[in-house]
PDB file of C-alpha atoms in Angstrom:
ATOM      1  CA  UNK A   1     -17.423 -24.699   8.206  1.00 33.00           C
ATOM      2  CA  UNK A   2     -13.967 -26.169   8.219  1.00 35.00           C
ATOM      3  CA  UNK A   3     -12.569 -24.099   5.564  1.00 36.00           C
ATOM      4  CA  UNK A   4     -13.677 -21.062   7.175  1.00 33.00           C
ATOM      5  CA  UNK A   5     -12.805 -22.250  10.261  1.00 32.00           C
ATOM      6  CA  UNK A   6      -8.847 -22.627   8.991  1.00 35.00           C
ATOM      7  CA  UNK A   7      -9.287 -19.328   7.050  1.00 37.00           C
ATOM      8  CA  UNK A   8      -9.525 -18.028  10.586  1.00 35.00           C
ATOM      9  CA  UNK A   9      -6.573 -19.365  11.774  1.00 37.00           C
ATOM     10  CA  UNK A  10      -4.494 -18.804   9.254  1.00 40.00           C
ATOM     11  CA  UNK A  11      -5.802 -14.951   9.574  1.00 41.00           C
ATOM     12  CA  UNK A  12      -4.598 -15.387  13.189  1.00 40.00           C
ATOM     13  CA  UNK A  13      -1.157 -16.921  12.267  1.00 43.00           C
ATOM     14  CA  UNK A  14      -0.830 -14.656   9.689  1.00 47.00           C
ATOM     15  CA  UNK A  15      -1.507 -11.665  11.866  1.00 40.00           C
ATOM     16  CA  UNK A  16       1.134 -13.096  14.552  1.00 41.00           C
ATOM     17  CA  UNK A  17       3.565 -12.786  11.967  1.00 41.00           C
ATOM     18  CA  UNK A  18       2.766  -9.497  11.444  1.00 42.00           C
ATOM     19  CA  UNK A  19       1.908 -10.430   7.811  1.00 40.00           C
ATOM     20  CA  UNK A  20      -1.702  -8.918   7.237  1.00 38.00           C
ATOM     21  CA  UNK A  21      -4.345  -6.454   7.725  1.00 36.00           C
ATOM     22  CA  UNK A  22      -1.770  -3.330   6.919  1.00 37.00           C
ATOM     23  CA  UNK A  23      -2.864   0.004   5.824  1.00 39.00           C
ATOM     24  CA  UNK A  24      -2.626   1.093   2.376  1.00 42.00           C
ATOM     25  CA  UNK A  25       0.272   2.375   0.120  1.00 45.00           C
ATOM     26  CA  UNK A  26       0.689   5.698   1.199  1.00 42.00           C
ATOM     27  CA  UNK A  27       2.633   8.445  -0.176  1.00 39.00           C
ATOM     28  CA  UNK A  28       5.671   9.059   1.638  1.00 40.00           C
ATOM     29  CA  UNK A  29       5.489  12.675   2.785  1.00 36.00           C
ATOM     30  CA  UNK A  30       5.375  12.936   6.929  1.00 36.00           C
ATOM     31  CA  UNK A  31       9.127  13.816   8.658  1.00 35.00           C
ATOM     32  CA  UNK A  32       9.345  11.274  11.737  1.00 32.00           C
ATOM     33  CA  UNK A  33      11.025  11.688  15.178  1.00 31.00           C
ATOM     34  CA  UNK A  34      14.215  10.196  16.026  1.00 34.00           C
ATOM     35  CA  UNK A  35      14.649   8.079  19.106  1.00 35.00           C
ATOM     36  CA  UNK A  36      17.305   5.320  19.769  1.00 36.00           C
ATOM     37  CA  UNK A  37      14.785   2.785  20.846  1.00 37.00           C
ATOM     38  CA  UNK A  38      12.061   1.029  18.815  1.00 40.00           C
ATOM     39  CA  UNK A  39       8.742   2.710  19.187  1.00 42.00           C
ATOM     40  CA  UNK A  40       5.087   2.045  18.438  1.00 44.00           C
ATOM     41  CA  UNK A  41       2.460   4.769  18.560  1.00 47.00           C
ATOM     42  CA  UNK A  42      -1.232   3.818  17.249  1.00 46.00           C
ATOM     43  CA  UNK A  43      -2.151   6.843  14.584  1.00 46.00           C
ATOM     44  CA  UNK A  44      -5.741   6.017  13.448  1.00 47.00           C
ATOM     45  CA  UNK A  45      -8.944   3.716  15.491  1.00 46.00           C
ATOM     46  CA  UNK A  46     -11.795   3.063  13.515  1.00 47.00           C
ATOM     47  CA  UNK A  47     -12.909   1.217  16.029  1.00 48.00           C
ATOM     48  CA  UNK A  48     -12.217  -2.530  14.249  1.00 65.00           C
ATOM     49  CA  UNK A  49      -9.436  -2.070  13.406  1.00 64.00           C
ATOM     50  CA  UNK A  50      -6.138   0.633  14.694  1.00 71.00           C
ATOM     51  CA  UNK A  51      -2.743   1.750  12.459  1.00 78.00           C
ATOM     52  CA  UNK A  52       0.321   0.768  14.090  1.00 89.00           C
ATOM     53  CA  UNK A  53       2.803   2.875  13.331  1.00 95.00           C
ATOM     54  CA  UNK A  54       6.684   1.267  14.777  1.00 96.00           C
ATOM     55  CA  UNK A  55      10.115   3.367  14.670  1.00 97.00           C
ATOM     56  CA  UNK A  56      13.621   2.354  14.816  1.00 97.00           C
ATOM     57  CA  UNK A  57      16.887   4.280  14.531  1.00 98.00           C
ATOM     58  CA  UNK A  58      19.670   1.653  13.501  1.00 98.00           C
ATOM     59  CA  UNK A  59      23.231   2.739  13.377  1.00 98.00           C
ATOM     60  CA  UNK A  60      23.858   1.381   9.923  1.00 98.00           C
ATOM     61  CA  UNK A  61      23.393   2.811   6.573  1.00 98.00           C
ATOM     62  CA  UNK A  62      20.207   2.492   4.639  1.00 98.00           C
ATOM     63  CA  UNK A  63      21.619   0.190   2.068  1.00 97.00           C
ATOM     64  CA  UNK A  64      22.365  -2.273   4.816  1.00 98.00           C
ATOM     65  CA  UNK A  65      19.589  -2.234   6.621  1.00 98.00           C
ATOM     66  CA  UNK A  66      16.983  -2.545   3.266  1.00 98.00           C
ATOM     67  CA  UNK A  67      19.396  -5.450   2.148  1.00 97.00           C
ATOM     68  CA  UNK A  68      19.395  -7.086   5.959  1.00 97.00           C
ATOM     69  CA  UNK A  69      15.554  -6.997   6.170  1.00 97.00           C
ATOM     70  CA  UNK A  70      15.018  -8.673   2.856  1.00 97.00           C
ATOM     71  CA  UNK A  71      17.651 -10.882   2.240  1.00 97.00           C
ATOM     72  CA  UNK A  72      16.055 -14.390   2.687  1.00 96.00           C
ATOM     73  CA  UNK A  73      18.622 -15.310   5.617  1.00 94.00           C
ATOM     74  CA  UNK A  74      18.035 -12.571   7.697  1.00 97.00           C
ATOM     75  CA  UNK A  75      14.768 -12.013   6.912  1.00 97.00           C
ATOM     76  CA  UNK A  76      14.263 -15.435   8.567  1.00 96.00           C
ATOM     77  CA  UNK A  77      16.241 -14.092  11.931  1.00 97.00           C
ATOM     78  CA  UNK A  78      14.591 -11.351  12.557  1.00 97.00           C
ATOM     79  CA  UNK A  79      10.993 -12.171  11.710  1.00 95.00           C
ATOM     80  CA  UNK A  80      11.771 -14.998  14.269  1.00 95.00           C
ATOM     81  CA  UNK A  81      10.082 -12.353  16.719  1.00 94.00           C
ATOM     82  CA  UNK A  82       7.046 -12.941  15.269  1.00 90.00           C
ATOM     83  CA  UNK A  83       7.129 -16.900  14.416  1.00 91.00           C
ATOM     84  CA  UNK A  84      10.079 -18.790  14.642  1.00 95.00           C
ATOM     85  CA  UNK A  85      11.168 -20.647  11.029  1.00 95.00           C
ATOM     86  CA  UNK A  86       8.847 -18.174   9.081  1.00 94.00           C
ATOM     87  CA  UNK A  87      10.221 -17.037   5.722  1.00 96.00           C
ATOM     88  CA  UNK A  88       9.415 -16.231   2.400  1.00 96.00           C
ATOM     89  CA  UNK A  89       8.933 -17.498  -0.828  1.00 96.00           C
ATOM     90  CA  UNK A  90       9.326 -15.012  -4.270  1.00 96.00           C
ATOM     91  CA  UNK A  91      10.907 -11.679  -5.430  1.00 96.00           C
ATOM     92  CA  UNK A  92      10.557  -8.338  -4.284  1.00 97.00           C
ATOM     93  CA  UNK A  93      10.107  -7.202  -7.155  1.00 97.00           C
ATOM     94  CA  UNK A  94       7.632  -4.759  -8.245  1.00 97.00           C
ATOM     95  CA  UNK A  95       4.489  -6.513  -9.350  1.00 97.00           C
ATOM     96  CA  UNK A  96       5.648  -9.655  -8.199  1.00 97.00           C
ATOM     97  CA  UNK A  97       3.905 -12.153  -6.343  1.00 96.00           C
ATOM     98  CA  UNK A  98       5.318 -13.182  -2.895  1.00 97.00           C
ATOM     99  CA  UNK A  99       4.517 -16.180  -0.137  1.00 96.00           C
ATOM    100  CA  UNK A 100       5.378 -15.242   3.386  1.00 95.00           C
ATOM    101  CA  UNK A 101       5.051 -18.569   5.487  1.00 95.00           C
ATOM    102  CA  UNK A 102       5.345 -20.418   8.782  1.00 94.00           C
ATOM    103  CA  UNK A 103       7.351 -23.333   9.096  1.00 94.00           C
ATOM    104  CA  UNK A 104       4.524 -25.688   7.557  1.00 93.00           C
ATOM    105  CA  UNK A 105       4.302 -23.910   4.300  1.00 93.00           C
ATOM    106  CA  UNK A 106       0.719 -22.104   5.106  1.00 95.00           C
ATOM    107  CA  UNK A 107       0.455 -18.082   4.797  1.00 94.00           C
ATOM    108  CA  UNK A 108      -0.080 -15.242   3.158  1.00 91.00           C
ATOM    109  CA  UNK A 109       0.053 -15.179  -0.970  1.00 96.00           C
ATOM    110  CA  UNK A 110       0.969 -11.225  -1.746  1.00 95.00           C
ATOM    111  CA  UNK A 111       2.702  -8.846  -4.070  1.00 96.00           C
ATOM    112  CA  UNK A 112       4.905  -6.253  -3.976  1.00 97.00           C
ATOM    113  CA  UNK A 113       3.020  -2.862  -4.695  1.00 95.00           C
ATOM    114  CA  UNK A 114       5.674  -0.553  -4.304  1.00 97.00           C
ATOM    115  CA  UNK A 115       9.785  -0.956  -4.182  1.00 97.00           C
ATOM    116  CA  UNK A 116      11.380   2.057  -4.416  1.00 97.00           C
ATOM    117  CA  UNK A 117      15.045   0.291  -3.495  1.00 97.00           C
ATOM    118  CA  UNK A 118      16.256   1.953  -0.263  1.00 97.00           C
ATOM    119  CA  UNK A 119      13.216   4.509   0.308  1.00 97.00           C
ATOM    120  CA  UNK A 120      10.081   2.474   0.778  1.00 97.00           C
ATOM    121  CA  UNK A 121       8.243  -1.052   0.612  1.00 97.00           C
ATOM    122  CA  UNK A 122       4.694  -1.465   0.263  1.00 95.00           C
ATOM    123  CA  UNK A 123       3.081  -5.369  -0.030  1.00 92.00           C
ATOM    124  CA  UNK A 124       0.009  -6.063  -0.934  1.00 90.00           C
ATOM    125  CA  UNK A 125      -1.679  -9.143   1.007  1.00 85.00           C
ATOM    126  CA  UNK A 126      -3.891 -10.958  -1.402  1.00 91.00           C
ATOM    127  CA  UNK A 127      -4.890 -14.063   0.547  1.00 90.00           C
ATOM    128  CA  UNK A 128      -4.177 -17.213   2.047  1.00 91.00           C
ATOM    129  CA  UNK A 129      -1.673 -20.302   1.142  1.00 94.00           C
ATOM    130  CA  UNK A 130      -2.737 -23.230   2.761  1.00 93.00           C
ATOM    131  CA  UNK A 131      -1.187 -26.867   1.545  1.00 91.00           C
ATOM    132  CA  UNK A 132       0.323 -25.077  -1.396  1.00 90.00           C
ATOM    133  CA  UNK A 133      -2.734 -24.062  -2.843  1.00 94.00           C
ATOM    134  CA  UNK A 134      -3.364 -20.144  -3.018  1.00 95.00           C
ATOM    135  CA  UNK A 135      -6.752 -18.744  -2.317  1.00 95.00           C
ATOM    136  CA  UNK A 136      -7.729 -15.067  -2.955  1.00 94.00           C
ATOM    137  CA  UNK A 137     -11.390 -14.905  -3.772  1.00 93.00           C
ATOM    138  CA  UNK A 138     -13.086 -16.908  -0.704  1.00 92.00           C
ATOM    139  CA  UNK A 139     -15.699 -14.729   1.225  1.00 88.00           C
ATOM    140  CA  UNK A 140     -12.981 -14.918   4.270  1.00 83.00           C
ATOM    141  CA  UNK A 141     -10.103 -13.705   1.710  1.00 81.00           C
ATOM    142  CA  UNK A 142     -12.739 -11.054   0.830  1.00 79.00           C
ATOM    143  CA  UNK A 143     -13.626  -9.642   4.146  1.00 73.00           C
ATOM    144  CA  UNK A 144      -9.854  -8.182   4.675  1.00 72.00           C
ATOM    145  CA  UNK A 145      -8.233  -8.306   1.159  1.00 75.00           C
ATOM    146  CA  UNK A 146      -6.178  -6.310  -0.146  1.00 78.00           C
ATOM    147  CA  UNK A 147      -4.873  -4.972   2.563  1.00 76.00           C
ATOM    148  CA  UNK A 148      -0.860  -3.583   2.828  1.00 83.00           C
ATOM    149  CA  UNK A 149       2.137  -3.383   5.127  1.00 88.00           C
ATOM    150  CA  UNK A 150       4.535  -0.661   4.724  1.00 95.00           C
ATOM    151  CA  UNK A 151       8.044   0.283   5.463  1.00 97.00           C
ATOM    152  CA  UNK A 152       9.876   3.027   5.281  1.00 98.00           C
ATOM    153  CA  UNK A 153      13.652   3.978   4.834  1.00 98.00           C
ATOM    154  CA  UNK A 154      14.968   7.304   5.953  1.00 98.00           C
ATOM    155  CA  UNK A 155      18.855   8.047   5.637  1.00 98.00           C
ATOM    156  CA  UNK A 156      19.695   9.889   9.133  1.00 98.00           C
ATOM    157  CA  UNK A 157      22.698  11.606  11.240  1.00 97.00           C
ATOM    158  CA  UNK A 158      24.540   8.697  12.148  1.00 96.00           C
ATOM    159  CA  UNK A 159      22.354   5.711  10.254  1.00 97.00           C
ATOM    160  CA  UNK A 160      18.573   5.068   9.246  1.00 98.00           C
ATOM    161  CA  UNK A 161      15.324   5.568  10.361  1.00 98.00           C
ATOM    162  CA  UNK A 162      13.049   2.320   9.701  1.00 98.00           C
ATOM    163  CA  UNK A 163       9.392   3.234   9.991  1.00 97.00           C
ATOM    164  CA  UNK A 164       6.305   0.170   9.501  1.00 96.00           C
ATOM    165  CA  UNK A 165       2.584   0.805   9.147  1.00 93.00           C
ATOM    166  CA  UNK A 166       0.489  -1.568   9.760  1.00 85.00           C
ATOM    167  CA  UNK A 167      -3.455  -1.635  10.068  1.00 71.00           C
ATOM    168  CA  UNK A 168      -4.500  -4.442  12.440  1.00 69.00           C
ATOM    169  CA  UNK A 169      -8.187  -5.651  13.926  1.00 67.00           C
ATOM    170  CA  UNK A 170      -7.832  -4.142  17.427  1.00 73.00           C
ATOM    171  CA  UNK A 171      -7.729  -7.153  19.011  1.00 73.00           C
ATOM    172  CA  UNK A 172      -4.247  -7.488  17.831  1.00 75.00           C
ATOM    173  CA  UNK A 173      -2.920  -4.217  18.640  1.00 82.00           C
ATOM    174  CA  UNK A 174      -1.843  -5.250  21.740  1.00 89.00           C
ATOM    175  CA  UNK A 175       0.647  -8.387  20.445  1.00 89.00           C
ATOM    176  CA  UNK A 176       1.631  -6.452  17.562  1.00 86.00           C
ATOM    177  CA  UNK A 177       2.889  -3.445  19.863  1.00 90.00           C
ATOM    178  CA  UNK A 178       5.088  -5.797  21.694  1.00 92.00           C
ATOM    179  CA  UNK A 179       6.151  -7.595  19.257  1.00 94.00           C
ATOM    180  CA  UNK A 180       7.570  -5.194  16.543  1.00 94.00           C
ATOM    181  CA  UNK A 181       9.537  -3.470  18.730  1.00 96.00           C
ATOM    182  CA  UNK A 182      11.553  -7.073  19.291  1.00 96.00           C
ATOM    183  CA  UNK A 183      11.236  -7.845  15.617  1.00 96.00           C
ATOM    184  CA  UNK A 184      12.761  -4.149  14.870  1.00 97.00           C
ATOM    185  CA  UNK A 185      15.615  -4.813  17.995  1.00 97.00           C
ATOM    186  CA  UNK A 186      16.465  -7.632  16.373  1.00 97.00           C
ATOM    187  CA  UNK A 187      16.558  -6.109  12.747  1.00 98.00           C
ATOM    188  CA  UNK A 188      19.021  -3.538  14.758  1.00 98.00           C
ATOM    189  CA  UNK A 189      21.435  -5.373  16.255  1.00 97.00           C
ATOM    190  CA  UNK A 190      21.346  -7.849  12.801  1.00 98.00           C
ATOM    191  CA  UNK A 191      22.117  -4.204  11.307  1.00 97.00           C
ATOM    192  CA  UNK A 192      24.907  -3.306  13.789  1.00 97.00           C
ATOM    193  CA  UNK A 193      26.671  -6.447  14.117  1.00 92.00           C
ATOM    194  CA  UNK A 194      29.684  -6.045  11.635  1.00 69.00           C
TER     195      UNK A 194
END
């Protein structure tokens, strides 16, 4: 009961991170708005769970702002609006297995689906990391896994479009629709700074 107990919570600290429960890889082929403020607009319910889809223009070009959101310094600042200290552990890379963590080392253990440098991002969340030890085939890992988070890159008048999909349990639609729009202001003025 323990076990499942922490898979739980790490679900829930995951989810606060804004780290699991994402929507599949999809193909990029929808033209978005523009609008000079982060934005969040729910596109799907299935009634467990809804698709959070956030939108930011930043005034920067796209090469800065893909490098700025993975780089593992700033990466660490702008997640910050999620859980302060949380970071990441691996390559984005293609095929390559990634940990995204809190401060005490427990997470998500994932891998990069997709990277099409500059364009899109797609992760696939595998399972948990709790005291270093990886777990991807427990009945609680089962229940939600895979899952994805997505992010996409568009090249615009006057800088980039940044647009994340994420799938959440709709319990969590409400955090995560305040809190990406901070994540993505801070992304922005990270982005705009120089």
């Amino acid at each position: 009961m323990k076990a499942a107990t922490t898979c739980i919570q790490l679900a829930a600290c995951a989810l606060l991170i804004g780290l699991s429960a994402c929507s599949s890889p999809m193909a990029e082929t929808a033209e978005y708005p523009v609008s000079d403020q982060p934005t969040a607009g729910a596109t799907a319910d299935s009634g467990k769970s809804v698709m959070l889809e956030f939108k930011s223009e930043i005034a920067a070009p796209v090469v800065k702002v893909w490098d700025t959101m993975f780089a593992p310094d700033t990466y660490t600042k702008w997640t910050s609006a999620f859980m302060p200290g949380s970071y990441f552990e691996g390559s984005w890379s293609e095929g390559s297995r990634i940990h995204f963590l809190a401060p005490g080392g427990d997470g998500m253990v994932s891998e990069i689906a997709v990277n099409r440098p500059r364009e899109y991002l797609s992760i696939k969340h595998l399972g948990y990391v709790q005291d270093g030890v990886e777990d991807t085939t427990s009945d609680a890992v089962r229940s939600w896994a895979p899952s994805y988070e997505n992010y996409r890159f568009k090249t615009i008048p006057g800088g980039t479009l940044v647009t994340v999909e994420q799938e959440v349990p709709t319990e969590y639609a409400d955090s995560m629709t305040e809190t990406w729009p901070a994540a993505l202001a801070m992304l922005k003025s990270l982005c705009e700074a120089d």
